Amino acid sequence: MREEGLSLSETMRRFNINCLGIIKRWERIYLEEGPEGLAVERRGRKNTGQPAKLPKEIEEDLI
């Protein structure tokens, strides 16, 4: 994008992407990690690190 002097909207049109956030995310990943960073598949939300809650019945059985 930057090497070819394209704006964000021109890049969106060129790759047929209608979400500005995707282009901005790709640009950030490229600047932070280089081309290799774009090859990594990233999906979903990050884990918050909190374990799932047990149903009350199971919790009572454990106590």
mmCIF file of C-alpha atoms in Angstrom:
data_model
loop_
_atom_site.group_PDB
_atom_site.id
_atom_site.type_symbol
_atom_site.label_atom_id
_atom_site.label_comp_id
_atom_site.label_asym_id
_atom_site.label_seq_id
_atom_site.Cartn_x
_atom_site.Cartn_y
_atom_site.Cartn_z
ATOM 1 C CA MET A 1 0.000 0.000 0.000
ATOM 2 C CA ARG A 2 2.628 2.524 1.051
ATOM 3 C CA GLU A 3 5.164 1.294 -1.495
ATOM 4 C CA GLU A 4 2.663 1.845 -4.293
ATOM 5 C CA GLY A 5 1.413 5.134 -2.853
ATOM 6 C CA LEU A 6 -2.159 3.919 -2.390
ATOM 7 C CA SER A 7 -4.538 5.499 0.098
ATOM 8 C CA LEU A 8 -6.639 3.380 2.438
ATOM 9 C CA SER A 9 -9.721 3.784 0.227
ATOM 10 C CA GLU A 10 -7.750 2.887 -2.918
ATOM 11 C CA THR A 11 -6.409 -0.214 -1.174
ATOM 12 C CA MET A 12 -9.936 -1.187 -0.121
ATOM 13 C CA ARG A 13 -11.140 -0.912 -3.722
ATOM 14 C CA ARG A 14 -8.138 -2.775 -5.128
ATOM 15 C CA PHE A 15 -8.663 -5.788 -2.853
ATOM 16 C CA ASN A 16 -12.477 -5.544 -2.813
ATOM 17 C CA ILE A 17 -12.657 -5.088 0.964
ATOM 18 C CA ASN A 18 -15.435 -2.946 2.376
ATOM 19 C CA CYS A 19 -14.180 -2.667 5.973
ATOM 20 C CA LEU A 20 -11.604 0.003 6.783
ATOM 21 C CA GLY A 21 -10.736 -1.750 10.052
ATOM 22 C CA ILE A 22 -9.393 -4.797 8.220
ATOM 23 C CA ILE A 23 -7.009 -2.702 6.128
ATOM 24 C CA LYS A 24 -5.822 -0.807 9.213
ATOM 25 C CA ARG A 25 -5.286 -4.087 11.106
ATOM 26 C CA TRP A 26 -3.298 -5.571 8.217
ATOM 27 C CA GLU A 27 -1.179 -2.421 8.028
ATOM 28 C CA ARG A 28 -0.470 -2.515 11.793
ATOM 29 C CA ILE A 29 0.457 -6.215 11.658
ATOM 30 C CA TYR A 30 2.718 -5.612 8.652
ATOM 31 C CA LEU A 31 4.495 -2.697 10.346
ATOM 32 C CA GLU A 32 4.962 -4.605 13.628
ATOM 33 C CA GLU A 33 5.767 -8.104 12.315
ATOM 34 C CA GLY A 34 6.613 -7.743 8.638
ATOM 35 C CA PRO A 35 5.217 -9.885 5.823
ATOM 36 C CA GLU A 36 5.527 -13.036 7.949
ATOM 37 C CA GLY A 37 2.977 -11.616 10.384
ATOM 38 C CA LEU A 38 0.330 -11.542 7.674
ATOM 39 C CA ALA A 39 0.822 -15.262 7.001
ATOM 40 C CA VAL A 40 -0.278 -16.178 10.557
ATOM 41 C CA GLU A 41 -3.958 -17.055 10.801
ATOM 42 C CA ARG A 42 -5.662 -15.087 13.562
ATOM 43 C CA ARG A 43 -9.240 -15.871 14.508
ATOM 44 C CA GLY A 44 -11.695 -14.909 17.186
ATOM 45 C CA ARG A 45 -11.251 -13.087 20.428
ATOM 46 C CA LYS A 46 -8.389 -13.557 22.817
ATOM 47 C CA ASN A 47 -8.952 -15.687 25.903
ATOM 48 C CA THR A 48 -9.518 -13.543 28.982
ATOM 49 C CA GLY A 49 -7.713 -16.078 31.137
ATOM 50 C CA GLN A 50 -10.726 -16.718 33.350
ATOM 51 C CA PRO A 51 -11.776 -20.349 33.691
ATOM 52 C CA ALA A 52 -15.327 -21.291 32.736
ATOM 53 C CA LYS A 53 -17.795 -21.464 35.619
ATOM 54 C CA LEU A 54 -19.074 -24.875 36.627
ATOM 55 C CA PRO A 55 -22.809 -25.491 36.743
ATOM 56 C CA LYS A 56 -24.199 -25.261 40.313
ATOM 57 C CA GLU A 57 -24.947 -29.012 40.449
ATOM 58 C CA ILE A 58 -21.369 -30.003 39.718
ATOM 59 C CA GLU A 59 -20.008 -27.342 42.050
ATOM 60 C CA GLU A 60 -22.209 -28.636 44.898
ATOM 61 C CA ASP A 61 -21.083 -32.227 44.230
ATOM 62 C CA LEU A 62 -17.447 -31.169 44.554
ATOM 63 C CA ILE A 63 -18.044 -29.478 47.920
#
